Amino acid sequence: MDAPNPKRTCHDHSSSVRSSIENPSSLHNVDMTISSFLSLSELPLFSSPLSIACSFDRVLDKVIPSSIDASDHDRFLDRTLQLASLLYNSTKRSIRKRATLQNSVSWPLLPELTTKVFSMLDTKSLMQASVCCTMFNKCAMDRVCYTHIDLTRAAKNVDNGVVCIMIHRAGKELRSLKLGCISSRSTFSLTRSCLAPLSFNHGFAGGLLRSLHLYNLILMPGKSLCAVLSLCPNLTDLKIIGFISGDKVNSVEHLAPITKNCRLIEHLFLENCGAAGPASSSSVVEFVDNCPNLSSLTLLQFGVNDAMTRTIIMGFHQLKYINLSGTYEINGSFLRDLGLSCRDSPLETLLLRDCYYLKEREVLLFLSSLLAGDFKSILYIDISSKHGLVSDGGIATFEPKFPIEELKKQKPGLTFVAIFPPPSPSSSSSSGEVYSDGTSSSSESSYYSYGAGEEDDDDNSG
């Protein structure tokens, strides 16, 4: 009687399989084997999942001899699990491809139009759309969708790595970038190096940028900010909320370095949160020379005085909007000095809200100059203040007297806002007046504005 054929060990079996797969000529045989295996589910005998499971059990019991050592046994089982995992992952990919094809057929828009729609979404909504399906993800990866990156709505989940990925995806299409958290009370993971990707590839991304908005990046001192802005020579819109100079000098001293390499700026919005020390007029003159195209300027809580303000308004020949609210150095004397020199000034909006030392007399003189024909283009003035105005006696007044009737007649298109909340909630006297296009009203203890020409700081300052 012939001896039975010797059983093959697991090691020999796996080696033969590996060699056959590595040989390109046998790949067709492998494909045929897999195809035959997958077609088993169509046989009546294997219509039940239980039948297939029993077949797998029987085959594994026969293929794995009991005589092999434990390491070979474990190795064989691991490879079996790997093959099962590969089949599972391939099946999932096939399902996704089929769903993508179905979505492409049923989706009413062409891929080009879908990409155009996605390019109009804010960055958070774009990320949410990109995970809906493979088709949306492919459209959302187009560079044009990252032309305007706004990460302020998801500040808690944004770190330096996310910023780097977004800028990389935008590539040559990058035009605007918004970072940080609009609410100063919120926390986020950005550090002072979050704008480092703008310097990559010799500042390629920074050179493309047209608009940059930074919100409450308290770790971005003046010197670091100037270094970043030196990479953005084509900026036309710069907005920084919560600017901290990082040293003991007045924030006004940083205006010139910030704009030194950004001579195309048209809209500048800076809110200062640092200490205010003395500032030199020379820095303001240099700032004016740096920005010949500036048309909108907002400097909140900056240490500019009347002389500096006069230099700014007279120096920027295209300036249409200026907001110096919260300034403690201004008393309003610059308004009187402008006079005939700004008779044909293009200035349309002047905001001096909450200027602590603003004098009632200076405002009256300014309104008189308006009646005399100065500032022909001005359409909106707001001098509202919770501090009131400084009267001739040096005390705060909350009921100033203005030539309202004359303004109504001679400047019917002018909106003049003057709201002064009373010093105590118990006061019931009129706290101020708002006049717009011939309409007047008085406020109680609330702080409000009124009129068809009402201005919005953010919209008008880029």
Coordinates of C-alpha atoms in Angstrom, one line a residue:
M1 CA 0.0 0.0 0.0
D2 CA 1.4 3.3 -1.0
A3 CA 2.1 5.8 1.6
P4 CA -0.2 8.8 1.7
N5 CA 1.1 12.1 0.3
P6 CA 2.9 14.1 2.9
K7 CA 1.0 17.2 4.1
R8 CA 2.3 20.6 3.1
T9 CA 3.2 22.9 5.9
C10 CA 1.7 26.3 6.3
H11 CA 5.1 27.9 5.6
D12 CA 5.4 26.3 2.2
H13 CA 1.8 27.2 1.3
S14 CA 2.3 30.9 2.1
S15 CA 5.7 31.0 0.3
S16 CA 4.1 29.6 -2.9
V17 CA 1.3 32.1 -2.7
R18 CA 3.8 35.0 -2.2
S19 CA 5.9 33.9 -5.1
S20 CA 2.9 33.6 -7.4
I21 CA 1.7 37.1 -6.5
E22 CA 5.1 38.6 -7.0
N23 CA 5.3 37.1 -10.5
P24 CA 3.5 39.4 -12.9
S25 CA 2.7 36.5 -15.2
S26 CA 0.6 34.9 -12.5
L27 CA -1.5 38.0 -11.6
H28 CA -4.2 37.0 -14.1
N29 CA -4.5 33.6 -12.3
V30 CA -4.8 35.4 -9.0
D31 CA -7.6 37.7 -10.4
M32 CA -9.4 34.6 -11.7
T33 CA -9.1 32.9 -8.3
I34 CA -10.6 35.9 -6.5
S35 CA -13.3 36.2 -9.1
S36 CA -14.2 32.5 -8.7
F37 CA -14.2 32.9 -4.9
L38 CA -16.6 35.9 -5.1
S39 CA -18.9 34.1 -7.5
L40 CA -19.5 31.4 -4.9
S41 CA -22.2 33.5 -3.3
E42 CA -24.3 33.1 -6.4
L43 CA -24.6 29.3 -6.1
P44 CA -27.8 28.0 -4.5
L45 CA -25.7 25.9 -2.1
F46 CA -24.1 29.1 -0.6
S47 CA -27.2 31.2 -0.6
S48 CA -27.2 31.1 3.2
P49 CA -24.5 33.0 5.1
L50 CA -24.4 30.1 7.5
S51 CA -23.4 27.7 4.7
I52 CA -20.6 29.9 3.7
A53 CA -19.4 30.3 7.3
C54 CA -19.4 26.5 7.7
S55 CA -17.4 26.1 4.5
F56 CA -14.8 28.5 5.8
D57 CA -14.5 26.6 9.1
R58 CA -14.0 23.3 7.2
V59 CA -11.4 24.7 4.9
L60 CA -9.4 26.2 7.7
D61 CA -9.5 23.0 9.7
K62 CA -8.2 21.0 6.7
V63 CA -5.6 23.6 5.5
I64 CA -4.0 24.0 8.9
P65 CA -2.3 20.8 10.0
S66 CA -2.1 20.0 13.7
S67 CA 1.5 19.1 13.4
I68 CA 2.9 22.5 12.6
D69 CA 4.4 24.7 15.4
A70 CA 2.5 27.5 17.0
S71 CA 4.4 30.3 15.3
D72 CA 3.5 29.0 11.8
H73 CA 0.0 28.6 12.9
D74 CA -0.3 32.2 14.1
R75 CA 1.4 33.5 11.0
F76 CA -1.1 31.7 8.8
L77 CA -4.1 33.0 10.7
D78 CA -2.6 36.6 10.6
R79 CA -2.3 36.4 6.8
T80 CA -5.9 35.1 6.6
L81 CA -7.1 38.0 8.6
Q82 CA -5.1 40.4 6.4
L83 CA -6.7 38.9 3.3
A84 CA -10.2 39.2 4.9
S85 CA -9.4 42.9 5.8
L86 CA -8.2 43.6 2.3
L87 CA -11.4 42.1 0.9
Y88 CA -13.5 44.2 3.3
N89 CA -11.7 47.5 2.5
S90 CA -12.0 46.8 -1.3
T91 CA -15.7 46.2 -0.9
K92 CA -16.1 49.5 1.0
R93 CA -14.2 51.3 -1.8
S94 CA -16.4 49.7 -4.4
I95 CA -19.5 50.8 -2.5
R96 CA -18.2 54.4 -2.4
K97 CA -17.4 54.4 -6.1
R98 CA -20.8 53.1 -6.9
A99 CA -22.4 55.8 -4.7
T100 CA -20.2 58.5 -6.3
L101 CA -21.3 57.4 -9.7
Q102 CA -24.9 57.4 -8.6
N103 CA -24.5 60.9 -7.1
S104 CA -22.8 62.2 -10.2
V105 CA -25.8 61.0 -12.3
S106 CA -28.5 62.3 -9.9
W107 CA -26.8 65.5 -8.9
P108 CA -28.3 68.3 -11.1
L109 CA -25.1 70.5 -11.3
L110 CA -22.0 69.9 -13.4
P111 CA -18.8 69.5 -11.4
E112 CA -17.6 72.9 -12.5
L113 CA -20.8 74.5 -11.2
T114 CA -20.6 72.5 -8.0
T115 CA -17.1 73.8 -7.4
K116 CA -18.3 77.4 -8.1
V117 CA -21.0 77.0 -5.5
F118 CA -18.6 75.6 -3.0
S119 CA -16.2 78.5 -3.6
M120 CA -18.9 80.8 -2.3
L121 CA -19.2 79.0 1.1
D122 CA -17.4 80.0 4.2
T123 CA -14.5 77.6 5.1
K124 CA -16.4 75.8 7.9
S125 CA -19.4 75.1 5.6
L126 CA -17.0 73.9 2.9
M127 CA -15.4 71.4 5.3
Q128 CA -18.8 70.1 6.3
A129 CA -19.9 69.7 2.6
S130 CA -16.6 67.9 1.8
V131 CA -17.3 65.0 4.1
C132 CA -20.8 64.3 2.7
C133 CA -19.7 62.1 -0.2
T134 CA -16.7 61.4 -2.5
M135 CA -18.1 63.6 -5.2
F136 CA -18.5 66.6 -2.9
N137 CA -15.0 65.9 -1.5
K138 CA -13.5 66.0 -4.9
C139 CA -15.2 69.3 -5.8
A140 CA -14.3 70.8 -2.4
M141 CA -10.6 70.1 -3.0
D142 CA -10.4 72.5 -5.9
R143 CA -8.1 75.4 -5.2
V144 CA -10.7 78.0 -6.1
C145 CA -12.7 76.9 -3.1
Y146 CA -9.9 78.2 -0.8
T147 CA -9.6 81.6 -2.4
H148 CA -11.1 83.2 0.7
I149 CA -10.2 81.3 3.9
D150 CA -12.3 82.2 6.9
L151 CA -11.4 80.1 10.0
T152 CA -13.0 82.4 12.6
R153 CA -16.2 80.4 12.9
A154 CA -14.4 77.3 14.0
A155 CA -11.6 78.9 16.0
K156 CA -11.7 76.3 18.8
N157 CA -10.8 73.6 16.4
V158 CA -8.1 75.5 14.4
D159 CA -4.4 75.2 15.1
N160 CA -1.3 76.1 13.2
G161 CA -1.5 72.8 11.3
V162 CA -5.0 73.5 10.0
V163 CA -3.9 77.0 8.8
C164 CA -1.0 75.5 7.0
I165 CA -3.2 72.9 5.2
M166 CA -5.7 75.5 4.2
I167 CA -3.1 77.8 2.7
H168 CA -1.5 74.9 0.9
R169 CA -4.8 73.8 -0.6
A170 CA -5.4 77.4 -1.8
G171 CA -2.1 77.6 -3.6
K172 CA -2.0 80.3 -6.2
E173 CA -5.7 81.1 -5.7
L174 CA -5.3 82.5 -2.2
R175 CA -6.6 86.0 -1.9
S176 CA -8.0 86.5 1.7
L177 CA -7.4 85.0 5.1
K178 CA -9.3 85.4 8.4
L179 CA -7.8 83.9 11.6
G180 CA -8.6 84.0 15.3
C181 CA -11.7 84.3 17.3
I182 CA -14.0 87.3 17.0
S183 CA -15.1 86.9 20.6
S184 CA -12.1 87.8 22.8
R185 CA -13.4 85.6 25.6
S186 CA -13.0 82.4 23.6
T187 CA -9.9 80.2 23.6
F188 CA -8.1 78.8 20.5
S189 CA -4.9 77.0 19.7
L190 CA -3.2 79.4 17.3
T191 CA 0.3 80.6 18.2
R192 CA 2.4 83.4 16.9
S193 CA 3.8 81.2 14.1
C194 CA 0.3 80.5 12.7
L195 CA 1.2 82.8 9.7
A196 CA 4.5 81.1 8.9
P197 CA 3.0 79.3 5.8
L198 CA 2.8 82.8 4.2
S199 CA 6.6 82.8 4.0
F200 CA 7.0 79.3 2.4
N201 CA 8.5 79.2 -1.1
H202 CA 10.0 82.6 -0.8
G203 CA 6.7 84.2 0.4
F204 CA 4.7 83.0 -2.6
A205 CA 1.4 82.7 -0.6
G206 CA 2.0 86.1 1.2
G207 CA 2.5 87.8 -2.2
L208 CA -0.9 86.6 -3.4
L209 CA -2.8 87.8 -0.3
R210 CA -5.1 90.8 -0.8
S211 CA -7.0 90.7 2.5
L212 CA -5.9 89.7 6.0
H213 CA -8.1 89.8 9.1
L214 CA -6.7 88.8 12.5
Y215 CA -8.9 88.6 15.6
N216 CA -7.5 88.6 19.1
L217 CA -4.2 86.9 18.4
I218 CA -2.7 88.1 21.6
L219 CA 0.6 86.3 20.9
M220 CA 1.2 88.4 17.8
P221 CA 3.3 91.4 19.0
G222 CA 4.1 94.3 16.8
K223 CA 7.6 93.2 15.6
S224 CA 6.3 89.7 14.6
L225 CA 3.3 91.2 12.8
C226 CA 5.6 93.6 10.9
A227 CA 7.7 90.6 9.8
V228 CA 4.6 88.8 8.5
L229 CA 3.3 91.8 6.7
S230 CA 6.6 92.4 4.9
L231 CA 5.6 89.2 3.0
C232 CA 2.3 90.7 1.9
P233 CA 3.1 93.6 -0.4
N234 CA -0.2 93.4 -2.3
L235 CA -2.5 93.7 0.7
T236 CA -5.4 96.1 0.1
D237 CA -7.4 95.2 3.2
L238 CA -5.9 94.8 6.7
K239 CA -7.9 94.3 9.9
I240 CA -6.5 93.5 13.3
I241 CA -8.7 93.2 16.4
G242 CA -6.9 93.1 19.7
F243 CA -3.6 94.5 18.4
I244 CA -0.9 94.4 21.1
S245 CA 2.4 96.2 20.3
G246 CA 4.4 94.0 22.6
D247 CA 6.5 96.8 24.1
K248 CA 6.0 100.0 26.0
V249 CA 5.8 102.4 23.1
N250 CA 2.5 103.9 21.8
S251 CA 0.7 101.8 19.3
V252 CA 0.8 104.8 16.9
E253 CA 4.5 104.1 16.5
H254 CA 3.7 100.8 14.9
L255 CA 1.6 102.3 12.1
A256 CA 4.5 103.1 9.9
P257 CA 6.3 99.7 10.3
I258 CA 3.1 97.8 9.7
T259 CA 2.3 99.6 6.5
K260 CA 5.9 100.0 5.3
N261 CA 5.7 97.1 2.8
C262 CA 2.0 97.3 2.2
R263 CA 1.7 100.5 0.1
L264 CA -1.4 99.3 -1.7
I265 CA -3.6 99.3 1.4
E266 CA -7.0 100.8 0.9
H267 CA -8.8 99.7 4.1
L268 CA -7.1 99.6 7.4
F269 CA -8.8 98.6 10.7
L270 CA -6.8 98.4 13.9
E271 CA -8.1 98.0 17.5
N272 CA -5.5 98.6 20.1
C273 CA -5.4 96.6 23.4
G274 CA -1.9 97.6 24.5
A275 CA -0.7 100.4 26.7
A276 CA -0.7 104.0 25.4
G277 CA 2.5 105.9 25.8
P278 CA 3.7 109.1 24.1
A279 CA 3.9 109.0 20.3
S280 CA 5.8 111.1 17.8
S281 CA 4.2 113.0 14.9
S282 CA 7.0 111.8 12.6
S283 CA 5.7 108.3 12.7
V284 CA 2.2 109.5 11.6
V285 CA 3.8 111.4 8.7
E286 CA 5.6 108.3 7.6
F287 CA 2.4 106.3 7.9
V288 CA 0.6 108.7 5.6
D289 CA 3.4 108.5 3.1
N290 CA 3.2 104.7 3.1
C291 CA -0.5 104.5 2.1
P292 CA -1.3 106.8 -0.7
N293 CA -4.4 104.8 -1.7
L294 CA -6.0 104.6 1.8
S295 CA -9.8 105.3 1.6
S296 CA -11.0 103.8 4.9
L297 CA -9.2 104.1 8.3
T298 CA -10.3 102.8 11.7
L299 CA -8.1 103.3 14.7
L300 CA -9.9 102.2 17.9
Q301 CA -8.4 103.2 21.3
F302 CA -5.2 104.4 19.6
G303 CA -3.2 107.2 21.2
V304 CA -3.5 109.7 18.3
N305 CA -4.0 113.4 19.3
D306 CA -5.5 116.3 17.4
A307 CA -2.3 117.2 15.6
M308 CA -1.9 113.6 14.4
T309 CA -5.5 113.4 13.3
R310 CA -5.2 116.7 11.4
T311 CA -2.1 115.2 9.6
I312 CA -4.0 112.0 8.8
I313 CA -7.1 113.7 7.3
M314 CA -5.2 116.2 5.3
G315 CA -2.6 113.7 4.2
F316 CA -4.8 110.9 2.9
H317 CA -6.3 112.6 -0.2
Q318 CA -8.6 109.6 -1.0
L319 CA -9.9 109.1 2.6
K320 CA -13.7 108.6 2.7
Y321 CA -14.2 106.9 6.1
I322 CA -12.4 107.5 9.4
N323 CA -13.2 106.1 12.8
L324 CA -11.3 107.2 15.8
S325 CA -13.7 106.0 18.5
G326 CA -12.4 105.4 22.0
T327 CA -9.5 107.9 21.6
Y328 CA -8.5 109.6 24.8
E329 CA -6.1 112.2 23.3
I330 CA -8.6 114.0 21.0
N331 CA -10.5 117.1 22.1
G332 CA -11.8 118.1 18.7
S333 CA -9.5 121.1 17.9
F334 CA -8.4 119.4 14.7
L335 CA -11.9 119.9 13.3
R336 CA -11.6 123.7 13.6
D337 CA -8.1 123.7 12.0
L338 CA -9.2 121.7 8.9
G339 CA -11.6 124.5 7.8
L340 CA -11.1 125.7 4.2
S341 CA -8.2 123.2 3.7
C342 CA -10.6 120.4 3.5
R343 CA -13.5 122.2 1.8
D344 CA -13.4 119.7 -1.1
S345 CA -12.3 116.7 1.0
P346 CA -13.8 113.4 -0.1
L347 CA -14.5 112.4 3.5
E348 CA -18.0 111.0 3.9
T349 CA -18.0 109.4 7.3
L350 CA -16.6 110.7 10.6
L351 CA -16.9 108.6 13.8
L352 CA -15.7 110.0 17.1
R353 CA -17.7 107.8 19.5
D354 CA -16.7 107.7 23.2
C355 CA -13.8 110.2 22.9
Y356 CA -13.4 111.1 26.5
Y357 CA -12.1 114.7 26.1
L358 CA -14.1 115.7 23.0
K359 CA -15.3 119.3 23.6
E360 CA -18.8 120.6 22.9
R361 CA -17.4 123.9 21.6
E362 CA -15.2 122.2 19.0
V363 CA -18.2 120.2 17.7
L364 CA -20.2 123.4 17.5
L365 CA -17.5 125.1 15.5
F366 CA -17.3 122.1 13.2
L367 CA -21.0 122.1 12.5
S368 CA -20.7 125.8 11.8
S369 CA -18.0 125.1 9.2
L370 CA -20.3 122.5 7.6
L371 CA -23.0 125.2 7.3
A372 CA -20.4 127.5 5.7
G373 CA -19.8 124.9 3.0
D374 CA -16.8 122.9 4.2
F375 CA -16.6 119.1 3.9
K376 CA -19.1 119.1 1.0
S377 CA -18.9 115.3 0.7
I378 CA -19.6 114.4 4.3
L379 CA -22.8 112.3 4.9
Y380 CA -22.5 110.8 8.3
I381 CA -21.2 112.1 11.7
D382 CA -21.4 110.2 15.0
I383 CA -20.1 111.8 18.2
S384 CA -22.1 109.7 20.6
S385 CA -20.4 109.1 24.0
K386 CA -21.2 107.5 27.3
H387 CA -19.0 110.1 28.8
G388 CA -20.9 113.1 27.3
L389 CA -19.1 116.1 25.9
V390 CA -16.7 118.5 27.8
S391 CA -18.4 121.9 28.3
D392 CA -16.6 125.2 28.5
G393 CA -16.6 124.8 32.3
G394 CA -14.6 121.6 32.0
I395 CA -17.5 119.4 33.2
A396 CA -19.3 116.7 31.2
T397 CA -22.6 117.7 29.5
F398 CA -25.1 115.2 28.3
E399 CA -27.5 117.8 26.8
P400 CA -25.4 119.8 24.3
K401 CA -27.1 122.4 22.0
F402 CA -26.5 122.0 18.3
P403 CA -27.8 124.1 15.3
I404 CA -30.1 121.3 14.2
E405 CA -32.7 123.3 12.4
E406 CA -30.0 124.9 10.2
L407 CA -28.5 121.6 9.4
K408 CA -31.9 120.2 8.4
K409 CA -32.3 123.0 5.9
Q410 CA -28.8 123.3 4.5
K411 CA -27.6 119.7 4.8
P412 CA -30.7 117.5 4.2
G413 CA -28.6 114.5 3.2
L414 CA -26.5 114.6 6.4
T415 CA -26.9 112.0 9.2
F416 CA -25.8 113.5 12.5
V417 CA -25.8 111.1 15.5
A418 CA -25.3 112.4 19.0
I419 CA -26.4 110.0 21.7
F420 CA -25.4 110.7 25.3
P421 CA -26.8 108.2 27.9
P422 CA -27.5 110.0 31.3
P423 CA -24.9 109.4 34.0
S424 CA -27.4 107.6 36.2
P425 CA -30.2 105.2 35.2
S426 CA -32.7 107.2 37.4
S427 CA -32.3 110.3 35.2
S428 CA -35.4 110.9 33.0
S429 CA -34.1 113.9 31.1
S430 CA -33.4 113.7 27.4
S431 CA -29.9 112.4 26.8
G432 CA -29.2 113.3 23.3
E433 CA -30.5 113.8 19.8
V434 CA -30.3 112.0 16.5
Y435 CA -31.0 113.8 13.3
S436 CA -31.1 112.2 9.8
D437 CA -32.6 113.7 6.7
G438 CA -34.8 116.0 8.7
T439 CA -35.9 113.5 11.3
S440 CA -35.2 114.0 15.0
S441 CA -35.6 111.9 18.0
S442 CA -34.4 111.7 21.6
S443 CA -33.1 108.8 23.6
E444 CA -33.7 107.7 27.1
S445 CA -31.1 105.8 29.1
S446 CA -30.4 103.5 26.1
Y447 CA -27.5 103.8 23.7
Y448 CA -28.7 103.7 20.0
S449 CA -28.4 105.3 16.6
Y450 CA -31.0 106.1 14.0
G451 CA -31.2 107.2 10.4
A452 CA -31.1 105.9 6.8
G453 CA -27.4 106.7 6.6
E454 CA -26.4 104.6 9.6
E455 CA -22.9 103.3 9.2
D456 CA -21.4 99.9 10.1
D457 CA -17.8 99.9 11.3
D458 CA -16.9 96.5 9.8
D459 CA -18.5 97.0 6.4
N460 CA -17.0 100.4 5.8
S461 CA -13.5 99.6 7.0
G462 CA -12.9 96.6 4.9

